[in-house]
Each structure stands twice: as structure tokens, then as C-alpha cells.
mmCIF file of C-alpha atoms and ligand atoms in Angstrom:
data_model
loop_
_atom_site.group_PDB
_atom_site.id
_atom_site.type_symbol
_atom_site.label_atom_id
_atom_site.label_comp_id
_atom_site.label_asym_id
_atom_site.label_seq_id
_atom_site.Cartn_x
_atom_site.Cartn_y
_atom_site.Cartn_z
ATOM 1 C CA MET O 1 -29.866 -23.861 -23.851
ATOM 2 C CA GLN O 2 -31.471 -20.983 -21.956
ATOM 3 C CA LEU O 3 -33.456 -21.919 -18.846
ATOM 4 C CA SER O 4 -36.473 -19.903 -17.827
ATOM 5 C CA LEU O 5 -34.950 -18.546 -14.634
ATOM 6 C CA ARG O 6 -37.160 -16.171 -12.693
ATOM 7 C CA ASN O 7 -35.268 -15.012 -9.620
ATOM 8 C CA ILE O 8 -31.639 -14.334 -8.936
ATOM 9 C CA GLY O 9 -29.842 -12.920 -5.915
ATOM 10 C CA ILE O 10 -26.626 -10.935 -5.778
ATOM 11 C CA LEU O 11 -24.245 -10.019 -2.968
ATOM 12 C CA THR O 12 -20.835 -8.415 -2.504
ATOM 13 C CA ALA O 13 -18.569 -10.012 0.117
ATOM 14 C CA GLY O 14 -15.058 -9.399 1.475
ATOM 15 C CA GLY O 15 -13.240 -6.064 1.270
ATOM 16 C CA ASP O 16 -14.820 -3.659 -1.193
ATOM 17 C CA SER O 17 -13.100 -2.593 -4.396
ATOM 18 C CA PRO O 18 -13.757 -0.024 -7.109
ATOM 19 C CA GLY O 19 -15.977 -1.470 -9.838
ATOM 20 C CA LEU O 20 -18.395 -3.438 -7.644
ATOM 21 C CA ASN O 21 -21.324 -1.162 -8.485
ATOM 22 C CA VAL O 22 -20.456 -1.477 -12.150
ATOM 23 C CA ALA O 23 -20.611 -5.262 -11.915
ATOM 24 C CA ILE O 24 -23.903 -5.193 -9.953
ATOM 25 C CA ARG O 25 -25.316 -2.892 -12.636
ATOM 26 C CA GLY O 26 -24.080 -5.189 -15.427
ATOM 27 C CA VAL O 27 -25.590 -8.318 -13.874
ATOM 28 C CA GLY O 28 -28.807 -6.553 -12.844
ATOM 29 C CA LYS O 29 -29.564 -4.692 -16.052
ATOM 30 C CA THR O 30 -28.900 -7.751 -18.223
ATOM 31 C CA ALA O 31 -30.947 -10.033 -15.975
ATOM 32 C CA ILE O 32 -33.892 -7.613 -15.801
ATOM 33 C CA GLN O 33 -33.876 -6.155 -19.308
ATOM 34 C CA HIS O 34 -32.895 -9.197 -21.356
ATOM 35 C CA PHE O 35 -34.200 -12.089 -19.330
ATOM 36 C CA GLY O 36 -37.080 -10.541 -17.385
ATOM 37 C CA MET O 37 -35.709 -11.833 -14.097
ATOM 38 C CA ARG O 38 -36.419 -10.509 -10.600
ATOM 39 C CA VAL O 39 -33.135 -9.477 -8.969
ATOM 40 C CA VAL O 40 -32.680 -9.323 -5.211
ATOM 41 C CA GLY O 41 -29.576 -7.681 -3.716
ATOM 42 C CA PHE O 42 -28.556 -8.953 -0.271
ATOM 43 C CA ARG O 43 -27.048 -6.391 2.084
ATOM 44 C CA ASP O 44 -23.543 -6.703 3.548
ATOM 45 C CA GLY O 45 -22.412 -9.897 1.877
ATOM 46 C CA PHE O 46 -23.258 -13.298 3.334
ATOM 47 C CA ARG O 47 -24.519 -11.655 6.528
ATOM 48 C CA GLY O 48 -27.433 -10.141 4.602
ATOM 49 C CA LEU O 49 -28.240 -13.536 3.083
ATOM 50 C CA MET O 50 -28.278 -15.020 6.580
ATOM 51 C CA GLU O 51 -30.381 -12.213 8.081
ATOM 52 C CA ASN O 52 -32.556 -11.984 4.981
ATOM 53 C CA ARG O 53 -31.835 -8.275 4.564
ATOM 54 C CA PHE O 54 -32.263 -7.380 0.933
ATOM 55 C CA ILE O 55 -33.443 -4.835 -1.615
ATOM 56 C CA GLU O 56 -35.158 -5.380 -4.925
ATOM 57 C CA LEU O 57 -32.915 -4.189 -7.734
ATOM 58 C CA ASN O 58 -34.604 -2.422 -10.615
ATOM 59 C CA ASN O 59 -33.781 -0.126 -13.527
ATOM 60 C CA ASP O 60 -34.067 2.904 -11.252
ATOM 61 C CA ASN O 61 -31.705 1.918 -8.483
ATOM 62 C CA LEU O 62 -29.270 0.359 -10.971
ATOM 63 C CA SER O 63 -28.932 3.712 -12.735
ATOM 64 C CA GLY O 64 -26.392 6.368 -11.810
ATOM 65 C CA ILE O 65 -24.039 3.973 -9.998
ATOM 66 C CA LEU O 66 -21.477 3.371 -12.768
ATOM 67 C CA THR O 67 -18.976 5.887 -11.456
ATOM 68 C CA LEU O 68 -19.520 5.297 -7.747
ATOM 69 C CA GLY O 69 -16.889 3.583 -5.608
ATOM 70 C CA GLY O 70 -17.770 1.048 -2.906
ATOM 71 C CA THR O 71 -20.829 -1.144 -3.205
ATOM 72 C CA MET O 72 -24.468 -0.055 -3.097
ATOM 73 C CA LEU O 73 -25.239 -3.336 -1.313
ATOM 74 C CA GLY O 74 -22.675 -2.954 1.460
ATOM 75 C CA ALA O 75 -20.046 -5.601 2.192
ATOM 76 C CA SER O 76 -18.728 -7.650 5.077
ATOM 77 C CA ARG O 77 -16.013 -10.211 5.596
ATOM 78 C CA ASP O 78 -18.381 -12.566 7.442
ATOM 79 C CA LYS O 79 -18.157 -16.115 6.140
ATOM 80 C CA PRO O 80 -21.165 -18.487 6.022
ATOM 81 C CA HIS O 81 -19.458 -21.203 8.070
ATOM 82 C CA ARG O 82 -17.770 -18.827 10.543
ATOM 83 C CA MET O 83 -20.367 -16.118 11.075
ATOM 84 C CA PRO O 84 -19.686 -13.970 14.133
ATOM 85 C CA ILE O 85 -22.787 -14.359 16.313
ATOM 86 C CA ALA O 86 -22.885 -13.161 19.924
ATOM 87 C CA GLY O 87 -19.139 -13.302 20.373
ATOM 88 C CA ARG O 88 -18.566 -16.663 18.737
ATOM 89 C CA LYS O 89 -18.262 -18.013 15.202
ATOM 90 C CA ALA O 90 -21.121 -20.192 14.031
ATOM 91 C CA ASP O 91 -21.848 -22.216 10.918
ATOM 92 C CA MET O 92 -24.903 -20.497 9.424
ATOM 93 C CA THR O 93 -24.897 -22.147 6.011
ATOM 94 C CA ASP O 94 -28.212 -23.962 6.605
ATOM 95 C CA ILE O 95 -30.010 -20.679 7.325
ATOM 96 C CA MET O 96 -28.574 -19.277 4.096
ATOM 97 C CA VAL O 97 -29.864 -22.282 2.183
ATOM 98 C CA GLU O 98 -33.306 -21.657 3.742
ATOM 99 C CA ASN O 99 -33.271 -17.984 2.715
ATOM 100 C CA PHE O 100 -32.153 -18.907 -0.788
ATOM 101 C CA GLU O 101 -35.180 -21.180 -1.000
ATOM 102 C CA LYS O 102 -37.523 -18.658 0.646
ATOM 103 C CA HIS O 103 -36.772 -16.243 -2.198
ATOM 104 C CA ARG O 104 -37.194 -19.103 -4.707
ATOM 105 C CA LEU O 105 -33.820 -18.122 -6.124
ATOM 106 C CA ASP O 106 -32.730 -19.909 -9.254
ATOM 107 C CA ALA O 107 -29.187 -18.637 -8.759
ATOM 108 C CA LEU O 108 -27.080 -16.455 -6.490
ATOM 109 C CA VAL O 109 -24.272 -14.270 -7.864
ATOM 110 C CA CYS O 110 -21.462 -13.663 -5.340
ATOM 111 C CA LEU O 111 -18.914 -10.938 -6.031
ATOM 112 C CA GLY O 112 -15.733 -11.307 -4.052
ATOM 113 C CA GLY O 113 -12.079 -12.126 -3.657
ATOM 114 C CA GLY O 114 -10.380 -15.378 -2.704
ATOM 115 C CA GLY O 115 -12.259 -15.798 0.595
ATOM 116 C CA THR O 116 -15.610 -15.269 -1.093
ATOM 117 C CA GLN O 117 -14.817 -17.833 -3.780
ATOM 118 C CA GLY O 118 -14.182 -20.362 -0.990
ATOM 119 C CA SER O 119 -17.397 -19.447 0.838
ATOM 120 C CA ALA O 120 -19.385 -19.655 -2.376
ATOM 121 C CA TYR O 121 -17.949 -23.081 -3.117
ATOM 122 C CA ARG O 122 -19.085 -24.272 0.328
ATOM 123 C CA LEU O 123 -22.625 -23.168 -0.471
ATOM 124 C CA VAL O 124 -22.410 -24.891 -3.856
ATOM 125 C CA ARG O 125 -21.578 -28.096 -2.019
ATOM 126 C CA LYS O 126 -24.713 -27.497 0.076
ATOM 127 C CA GLY O 127 -26.679 -27.628 -3.156
ATOM 128 C CA LEU O 128 -27.060 -23.923 -3.994
ATOM 129 C CA ARG O 129 -26.796 -22.726 -7.580
ATOM 130 C CA ILE O 130 -24.063 -20.091 -7.470
ATOM 131 C CA VAL O 131 -21.974 -18.141 -9.954
ATOM 132 C CA THR O 132 -19.219 -15.782 -8.780
ATOM 133 C CA LEU O 133 -17.248 -12.848 -10.116
ATOM 134 C CA PRO O 134 -13.649 -12.034 -9.113
ATOM 135 C CA LYS O 135 -13.049 -8.695 -7.430
ATOM 136 C CA THR O 136 -10.094 -7.618 -5.339
ATOM 137 C CA ILE O 137 -7.526 -4.890 -5.576
ATOM 138 C CA ASP O 138 -4.960 -7.580 -4.680
ATOM 139 C CA ASN O 139 -5.450 -9.365 -8.049
ATOM 140 C CA ASP O 140 -4.822 -12.689 -6.327
ATOM 141 C CA VAL O 141 -7.947 -14.619 -7.322
ATOM 142 C CA ALA O 142 -6.993 -17.820 -9.151
ATOM 143 C CA GLY O 143 -8.565 -18.693 -12.499
ATOM 144 C CA THR O 144 -8.650 -15.168 -13.904
ATOM 145 C CA ASP O 145 -5.982 -12.967 -15.439
ATOM 146 C CA VAL O 146 -7.353 -9.920 -13.682
ATOM 147 C CA SER O 147 -9.845 -9.029 -10.961
ATOM 148 C CA ILE O 148 -12.241 -6.096 -10.752
ATOM 149 C CA GLY O 149 -10.641 -3.217 -8.833
ATOM 150 C CA PHE O 150 -7.000 -4.065 -9.397
ATOM 151 C CA ASN O 151 -6.491 -1.591 -12.233
ATOM 152 C CA THR O 152 -7.965 1.301 -10.247
ATOM 153 C CA ALA O 153 -5.826 0.519 -7.201
ATOM 154 C CA LEU O 154 -2.795 0.254 -9.455
ATOM 155 C CA SER O 155 -3.442 3.751 -10.802
ATOM 156 C CA ILE O 156 -3.967 5.193 -7.322
ATOM 157 C CA ALA O 157 -0.750 3.618 -6.016
ATOM 158 C CA THR O 158 1.148 4.748 -9.113
ATOM 159 C CA GLU O 159 0.015 8.326 -8.722
ATOM 160 C CA ALA O 160 0.944 8.265 -5.044
ATOM 161 C CA ILE O 161 4.458 7.013 -5.805
ATOM 162 C CA ASP O 162 4.827 9.637 -8.540
ATOM 163 C CA ARG O 163 4.019 12.296 -5.957
ATOM 164 C CA LEU O 164 6.372 10.836 -3.375
ATOM 165 C CA HIS O 165 9.223 11.073 -5.865
ATOM 166 C CA SER O 166 9.419 14.861 -5.802
ATOM 167 C CA THR O 167 9.428 15.169 -2.033
ATOM 168 C CA ALA O 168 11.950 12.325 -1.652
ATOM 169 C CA HIS O 169 14.136 14.097 -4.200
ATOM 170 C CA SER O 170 13.908 17.500 -2.499
ATOM 171 C CA HIS O 171 14.857 16.142 0.927
ATOM 172 C CA HIS O 172 17.365 13.479 -0.220
ATOM 173 C CA ARG O 173 15.371 10.879 1.646
ATOM 174 C CA ILE O 174 14.402 7.271 1.347
ATOM 175 C CA ILE O 175 10.637 6.984 1.107
ATOM 176 C CA VAL O 176 9.229 3.558 1.821
ATOM 177 C CA VAL O 177 5.720 3.277 0.411
ATOM 178 C CA GLU O 178 3.528 0.387 1.464
ATOM 179 C CA THR O 179 0.834 -0.930 -0.846
ATOM 180 C CA MET O 180 -1.922 -3.433 -0.093
ATOM 181 C CA GLY O 181 -1.869 -6.797 -1.849
ATOM 182 C CA HIS O 182 -2.347 -9.247 1.024
ATOM 183 C CA ASN O 183 0.145 -12.086 0.484
ATOM 184 C CA THR O 184 0.842 -11.246 -3.149
ATOM 185 C CA GLY O 185 2.915 -8.558 -4.805
ATOM 186 C CA TRP O 186 0.834 -7.577 -7.853
ATOM 187 C CA LEU O 187 0.072 -4.070 -6.610
ATOM 188 C CA ALA O 188 3.544 -3.193 -5.317
ATOM 189 C CA LEU O 189 5.212 -4.645 -8.402
ATOM 190 C CA GLY O 190 2.829 -3.042 -10.897
ATOM 191 C CA ALA O 191 2.789 0.376 -9.256
ATOM 192 C CA GLY O 192 6.514 0.224 -8.507
ATOM 193 C CA LEU O 193 7.259 -0.496 -12.156
ATOM 194 C CA ALA O 194 4.827 2.125 -13.424
ATOM 195 C CA ALA O 195 6.156 4.845 -11.131
ATOM 196 C CA GLY O 196 9.840 3.958 -11.340
ATOM 197 C CA ALA O 197 10.441 2.772 -7.772
ATOM 198 C CA ASP O 198 14.117 2.018 -7.102
ATOM 199 C CA VAL O 199 13.376 -0.957 -4.868
ATOM 200 C CA ILE O 200 10.303 -3.223 -5.015
ATOM 201 C CA LEU O 201 9.659 -5.751 -2.266
ATOM 202 C CA ILE O 202 6.979 -8.407 -2.722
ATOM 203 C CA PRO O 203 6.021 -11.468 -0.665
ATOM 204 C CA GLU O 204 6.995 -13.854 -3.469
ATOM 205 C CA ILE O 205 10.629 -12.655 -3.306
ATOM 206 C CA PRO O 206 11.861 -12.571 0.311
ATOM 207 C CA TYR O 207 14.319 -9.713 0.772
ATOM 208 C CA ASP O 208 17.783 -9.310 2.217
ATOM 209 C CA ILE O 209 17.910 -5.889 3.875
ATOM 210 C CA GLU O 210 21.652 -5.642 3.296
ATOM 211 C CA LYS O 211 21.199 -5.950 -0.459
ATOM 212 C CA ILE O 212 18.609 -3.183 -0.441
ATOM 213 C CA ALA O 213 20.848 -0.913 1.627
ATOM 214 C CA GLU O 214 23.740 -1.618 -0.732
ATOM 215 C CA ALA O 215 21.624 -0.664 -3.768
ATOM 216 C CA ILE O 216 20.584 2.592 -2.083
ATOM 217 C CA ARG O 217 24.188 3.415 -1.118
ATOM 218 C CA ARG O 218 25.220 2.811 -4.750
ATOM 219 C CA ARG O 219 22.543 5.229 -5.918
ATOM 220 C CA SER O 220 23.762 7.776 -3.386
ATOM 221 C CA MET O 221 27.344 7.449 -4.515
ATOM 222 C CA GLY O 222 26.166 7.865 -8.107
ATOM 223 C CA GLY O 223 24.642 11.225 -7.161
ATOM 224 C CA ARG O 224 21.045 10.124 -6.557
ATOM 225 C CA GLY O 225 20.549 10.897 -2.914
ATOM 226 C CA PHE O 226 16.944 9.739 -2.713
ATOM 227 C CA SER O 227 15.316 6.364 -3.184
ATOM 228 C CA ILE O 228 11.768 5.076 -3.413
ATOM 229 C CA VAL O 229 11.067 1.659 -1.913
ATOM 230 C CA ALA O 230 7.688 0.161 -2.875
ATOM 231 C CA ILE O 231 6.840 -2.590 -0.411
ATOM 232 C CA SER O 232 3.845 -4.897 -0.437
ATOM 233 C CA GLU O 233 2.108 -5.272 2.935
ATOM 234 C CA GLY O 234 2.901 -9.008 2.833
ATOM 235 C CA ALA O 235 6.624 -8.649 2.051
ATOM 236 C CA ARG O 236 8.970 -10.569 4.308
ATOM 237 C CA PRO O 237 12.701 -10.816 4.962
ATOM 238 C CA ILE O 238 14.603 -13.964 3.997
ATOM 239 C CA GLU O 239 15.038 -15.014 7.636
ATOM 240 C CA ALA O 240 11.256 -15.075 8.185
ATOM 241 C CA ALA O 241 10.616 -16.837 4.888
ATOM 242 C CA ALA O 242 13.133 -19.528 5.837
ATOM 243 C CA LYS O 243 11.433 -19.962 9.230
ATOM 244 C CA SER O 244 7.966 -20.420 7.740
ATOM 245 C CA GLY O 245 9.393 -22.955 5.264
ATOM 246 C CA GLY O 246 7.515 -21.411 2.361
ATOM 247 C CA ASN O 247 4.173 -21.738 4.142
ATOM 248 C CA ASP O 248 2.834 -18.274 3.577
ATOM 249 C CA ASN O 249 -0.448 -19.121 5.247
ATOM 250 C CA ALA O 250 1.238 -19.919 8.533
ATOM 251 C CA SER O 251 -0.549 -17.136 10.375
ATOM 252 C CA GLY O 252 -4.022 -18.164 9.349
ATOM 253 C CA GLY O 253 -4.591 -16.209 6.175
ATOM 254 C CA ARG O 254 -4.669 -12.553 7.332
ATOM 255 C CA GLY O 255 -0.991 -12.371 8.308
ATOM 256 C CA ASN O 256 2.109 -12.367 6.198
ATOM 257 C CA GLY O 257 3.007 -15.931 6.936
ATOM 258 C CA HIS O 258 5.503 -15.489 9.725
ATOM 259 C CA GLY O 259 3.330 -14.574 12.620
ATOM 260 C CA ASP O 260 3.280 -10.846 11.843
ATOM 261 C CA SER O 261 0.235 -8.921 10.821
ATOM 262 C CA LEU O 262 0.224 -7.572 7.286
ATOM 263 C CA GLY O 263 2.302 -4.413 6.993
ATOM 264 C CA ALA O 264 4.441 -5.227 10.007
ATOM 265 C CA GLN O 265 7.662 -5.108 7.993
ATOM 266 C CA SER O 266 7.354 -1.680 6.384
ATOM 267 C CA GLN O 267 8.211 0.375 9.418
ATOM 268 C CA HIS O 268 11.035 -1.976 10.199
ATOM 269 C CA VAL O 269 12.428 -1.646 6.667
ATOM 270 C CA ALA O 270 12.295 2.167 6.849
ATOM 271 C CA ARG O 271 14.143 2.159 10.182
ATOM 272 C CA GLN O 272 16.744 -0.405 9.117
ATOM 273 C CA LEU O 273 17.495 1.457 5.888
ATOM 274 C CA GLU O 274 17.988 4.711 7.768
ATOM 275 C CA GLU O 275 20.526 2.983 10.012
ATOM 276 C CA LEU O 276 22.291 1.173 7.197
ATOM 277 C CA THR O 277 22.550 4.080 4.739
ATOM 278 C CA ASP O 278 22.727 7.211 6.889
ATOM 279 C CA LEU O 279 19.921 8.679 4.830
ATOM 280 C CA GLU O 280 16.750 9.913 6.463
ATOM 281 C CA SER O 281 13.715 7.749 5.758
ATOM 282 C CA ARG O 282 9.960 8.180 5.851
ATOM 283 C CA LEU O 283 7.148 5.661 5.596
ATOM 284 C CA THR O 284 3.894 6.224 3.699
ATOM 285 C CA ILE O 285 1.160 3.618 4.050
ATOM 286 C CA LEU O 286 -1.314 3.931 1.195
ATOM 287 C CA GLY O 287 -3.906 1.759 2.939
ATOM 288 C CA HIS O 288 -7.589 1.952 2.099
ATOM 289 C CA VAL O 289 -7.099 4.955 -0.198
ATOM 290 C CA GLN O 290 -6.264 2.273 -2.779
ATOM 291 C CA ARG O 291 -9.756 0.802 -2.444
ATOM 292 C CA GLY O 292 -11.759 3.992 -2.505
ATOM 293 C CA GLY O 293 -13.356 6.197 -5.110
ATOM 294 C CA THR O 294 -14.422 5.934 -8.689
ATOM 295 C CA PRO O 295 -13.288 2.956 -10.793
ATOM 296 C CA SER O 296 -10.871 3.455 -13.701
ATOM 297 C CA ALA O 297 -12.099 3.165 -17.290
ATOM 298 C CA PHE O 298 -10.449 -0.272 -17.490
ATOM 299 C CA ASP O 299 -12.315 -1.512 -14.410
ATOM 300 C CA ARG O 300 -15.599 -0.080 -15.673
ATOM 301 C CA VAL O 301 -15.226 -1.956 -18.948
ATOM 302 C CA LEU O 302 -14.036 -5.142 -17.218
ATOM 303 C CA ALA O 303 -16.816 -5.114 -14.608
ATOM 304 C CA THR O 304 -19.464 -4.379 -17.228
ATOM 305 C CA GLN O 305 -18.188 -7.189 -19.417
ATOM 306 C CA LEU O 306 -17.968 -9.662 -16.533
ATOM 307 C CA GLY O 307 -21.309 -8.612 -15.036
ATOM 308 C CA THR O 308 -23.273 -8.828 -18.280
ATOM 309 C CA SER O 309 -21.588 -12.114 -19.263
ATOM 310 C CA CYS O 310 -22.335 -13.469 -15.808
ATOM 311 C CA ALA O 311 -26.073 -12.839 -16.244
ATOM 312 C CA ARG O 312 -25.949 -14.555 -19.620
ATOM 313 C CA PHE O 313 -24.089 -17.584 -18.243
ATOM 314 C CA VAL O 314 -26.588 -17.802 -15.379
ATOM 315 C CA ALA O 315 -29.423 -17.716 -17.923
ATOM 316 C CA ASP O 316 -27.664 -20.515 -19.812
ATOM 317 C CA GLY O 317 -27.766 -22.646 -16.668
ATOM 318 C CA VAL O 318 -24.112 -22.329 -15.666
ATOM 319 C CA THR O 319 -23.583 -22.925 -11.952
ATOM 320 C CA GLY O 320 -20.730 -23.742 -9.552
ATOM 321 C CA SER O 321 -18.439 -21.463 -11.560
ATOM 322 C CA MET O 322 -16.585 -18.175 -11.443
ATOM 323 C CA ILE O 323 -16.794 -15.992 -14.541
ATOM 324 C CA GLY O 324 -13.213 -14.899 -15.177
ATOM 325 C CA VAL O 325 -10.948 -13.691 -17.968
ATOM 326 C CA GLN O 326 -8.304 -15.972 -19.402
ATOM 327 C CA GLY O 327 -6.169 -14.850 -22.337
ATOM 328 C CA GLY O 328 -8.716 -12.121 -23.071
ATOM 329 C CA GLU O 329 -11.647 -14.570 -23.190
ATOM 330 C CA VAL O 330 -14.445 -14.276 -20.634
ATOM 331 C CA GLY O 331 -15.767 -17.642 -19.478
ATOM 332 C CA PRO O 332 -16.719 -19.895 -16.581
ATOM 333 C CA VAL O 333 -14.046 -21.588 -14.465
ATOM 334 C CA ASP O 334 -14.999 -24.414 -12.114
ATOM 335 C CA LEU O 335 -15.191 -23.030 -8.557
ATOM 336 C CA ALA O 336 -13.436 -26.179 -7.342
ATOM 337 C CA ASP O 337 -10.335 -24.926 -9.192
ATOM 338 C CA VAL O 338 -10.591 -21.420 -7.717
ATOM 339 C CA ALA O 339 -11.580 -21.970 -4.071
ATOM 340 C CA GLY O 340 -8.624 -22.188 -1.715
ATOM 341 C CA GLU O 341 -6.167 -21.166 -4.436
ATOM 342 C CA ARG O 342 -4.177 -17.928 -4.586
ATOM 343 C CA LYS O 343 -2.658 -16.380 -7.714
ATOM 344 C CA THR O 344 0.796 -15.223 -6.688
ATOM 345 C CA VAL O 345 3.345 -13.418 -8.877
ATOM 346 C CA PRO O 346 5.345 -16.108 -10.727
ATOM 347 C CA LEU O 347 9.075 -15.555 -10.261
ATOM 348 C CA ASP O 348 9.521 -15.563 -14.036
ATOM 349 C CA HIS O 349 6.627 -13.178 -14.662
ATOM 350 C CA PRO O 350 7.409 -10.551 -17.358
ATOM 351 C CA TRP O 351 6.895 -7.764 -14.792
ATOM 352 C CA VAL O 352 9.629 -9.299 -12.622
ATOM 353 C CA SER O 353 12.030 -9.509 -15.574
ATOM 354 C CA ALA O 354 11.151 -5.964 -16.621
ATOM 355 C CA ALA O 355 11.966 -4.733 -13.118
ATOM 356 C CA ARG O 356 15.304 -6.542 -13.113
ATOM 357 C CA ASP O 357 16.139 -5.325 -16.630
ATOM 358 C CA THR O 358 15.577 -1.724 -15.620
ATOM 359 C CA GLY O 359 17.839 -2.027 -12.578
ATOM 360 C CA VAL O 360 15.157 -2.193 -9.900
ATOM 361 C CA GLU O 361 16.405 -3.842 -6.709
ATOM 362 C CA LEU O 362 14.111 -6.694 -5.677
ATOM 363 C CA GLY O 363 16.068 -7.506 -2.542
ATOM 364 C CA ASP O 364 17.117 -11.068 -3.472
HETATM 365 O O1 F6P G 1 -8.080 -8.183 0.326
HETATM 366 C C1 F6P G 1 -8.186 -6.841 -0.004
HETATM 367 C C2 F6P G 1 -7.498 -6.010 1.007
HETATM 368 O O2 F6P G 1 -7.649 -4.700 0.570
HETATM 369 C C3 F6P G 1 -6.042 -6.371 1.273
HETATM 370 O O3 F6P G 1 -5.181 -5.820 0.338
HETATM 371 C C4 F6P G 1 -5.848 -5.850 2.669
HETATM 372 O O4 F6P G 1 -4.868 -6.603 3.338
HETATM 373 C C5 F6P G 1 -7.167 -6.058 3.295
HETATM 374 O O5 F6P G 1 -8.107 -6.101 2.250
HETATM 375 C C6 F6P G 1 -7.591 -5.026 4.290
HETATM 376 O O6 F6P G 1 -8.762 -5.493 4.907
HETATM 377 P P1 F6P G 1 -9.818 -4.673 5.745
HETATM 378 O O7 F6P G 1 -10.802 -4.122 4.802
HETATM 379 O O8 F6P G 1 -10.432 -5.709 6.596
HETATM 380 O O9 F6P G 1 -9.074 -3.613 6.464
#
């Protein structure tokens, strides 16, 4: 049954990712053109909802943004219940509820990664009608096969590793290339596989540096004097994994689970491999390059599909849900099953087996 919804809000929270503008456009155009709704875009994620900073979205400002990276609304990592205010973190959820009501919103669409899904669920429990969309280059949002932005980042990382191959080859070096991914290995594994990395290190498979060095020495002895090591920013050695007892949230969510900040291991790995193999090594950190620029065709199609479906589900009265993709089908997933969860790479995932089958060293 379609409700006669009049007003919806939309915001983009967490780190940005390619495809956000596409999703905003998909939600906005469908809501305005098919359902005659008024659409308000809040600036800078939940902070804009709290400060009531917004723009009216219309057919004009929703045009010409399909190919643009970033988000036309701006983003922030500020969370409703831990909003940085004058040097401290305050729970501002009640103010957000007030602003939701001030705009007479019938629903709020929140685009974000794992953290945003959790924040949105909090607001749902405060009584707000919310639907979310999954976006993150890390691809770690639970309840969906894929998130907006992952495919673009995968292509960027793949191209970078392709380019590193020739210089590693010329100089007979080890090149360690660090991808993003937070505490999951989707990006490093996907790009490593696509670009033919010799070693792939992901948080889900703690590594033994000796085994990696041995694999590189074997390559050297076989006449291949260069090696490419794709490492996820959250990768960790077996000693650290044993210490944290499998609790990969031990450092409070932004670390790699053993007290280090994300990316702390890459430099260490490059140095250790140089010592253990007698080959020169270099480290390349891909960083925010992976999040920038125009979305891939896949992400444009995905974000359009998710955005337009989202507006339709909202019009149908769906609330408290994330619109995700499961087995190729787009549909709502209960936010209670998404919030606080993280989609890690299963150890028996086909990409892991494919890496092993093609002789990639995973460090275990
Ligand atoms: O969660 C997305 C992500 O790009 C991670 O891969 C990375 O660890 C983090 O964001 C970087 O965050 P920031 O934008 O705060 O530098």
C-alpha cells in the first residue's frame, strides 16, 4: 500500500565514497517526479540534521551530478549520540528528533557505512522513520552483497597495482601496497586478485612474516626478482591476532584490533621483508585516492537502482530498514540485523580459494 508521504529528508554520513551523488539523485528524482514529495538534503551528515542546515533538492540541483565523486550534501563522521560539541561528545539525538519533526518529515534516508547504520538504528529506536542505503569502499556493511563505492575503489586499487608491477619489475624490488578496507580485506583481496599480487594480506587471515619472506625468496630463486604485496590497512601479524584473542574491535573500532592505528603494519612489513629477503622494498599507501573521483559504471547502476528502489520502499511505508542487495535482489533488511554487524571476508570465500589456487601467498 502506498502512503501519501509529503516530505522526506536525506543525508550522507561517514567517509564519502564514489556513487553517493548517484544515490541522492536516484532517491530525489524518484521521490519528486513519481511521488510528488518535497525532498530536503541535510548538510554534512547527522551534524546538519542537528544544526538544521539543509537545502531543498529539486530537479535542477539533482541534474548533472551523476558522474561527480564525493557528495553534494557534504559528509561528516559525527554520530548523533557522540556529537563533538565544544571539545566534548554529547548525545544530540533529541535535537535531531525535534528537527525531523520541525520539517514534518515522513521519513529520513541515511546513506552510510557500518557506523551510519548503527546511528540510524539509534534514531529509529527514538521513534524516527528511517530507511538507509549501504555505501562504503570497504564493502563491510552487513545485510548486502555489495555497497556503493566498493567497485570504484576496487578498480582504482587494481589500476594502481598494475602500474606498480612495472616499476617493481624494473628495479627488482618488493613493493608493498596498502589499500583501505578498515578491518576487512575485501579491497586488498579483490584488487590483489585482479592485479595479480604475489602476496595478499587481509585482517581475516593473520600473517606470519616468515612465510611471506619464504614465498618471496622462492620467487627470487625461480627468476622473479620482484614481488607485489597487497596489504589491507587492517592486516595484522599472527602474534597480534593471538594477543587480541580474535577481538578485532579491541581498539575501539578505528584501529586494527591490537592497539595500532589502521595501516600501522604496512611500513613494518616492508622493512621486515627487506631484512628477510635482501631485496629492496618500497611502500605505497593508496589512501584516499581510492575514495575520490567519478564512480564506475557498476557503481552508477547500483546506486541508481538502490536509490530509486529506496524512494519506492519509503513510499510503500517501509521504515527501520536498509535497502540492500542479496543474491541480486534489491530489498529491505531489518536495521536491527545490520547495526553493529560487520561483513568480513569468510575464510572459505571463493576469492580466498581463487587466490590460493593461483599460488598467491596469504601469509598463513
Ligand atoms: O570506512 C571507509 C574508510 O575509507 C576506511 O577504509 C578508512 O579506514 C577510513 O574510511 C578513513 O577515514 P577518514 O576519512 O576519516 O580518513
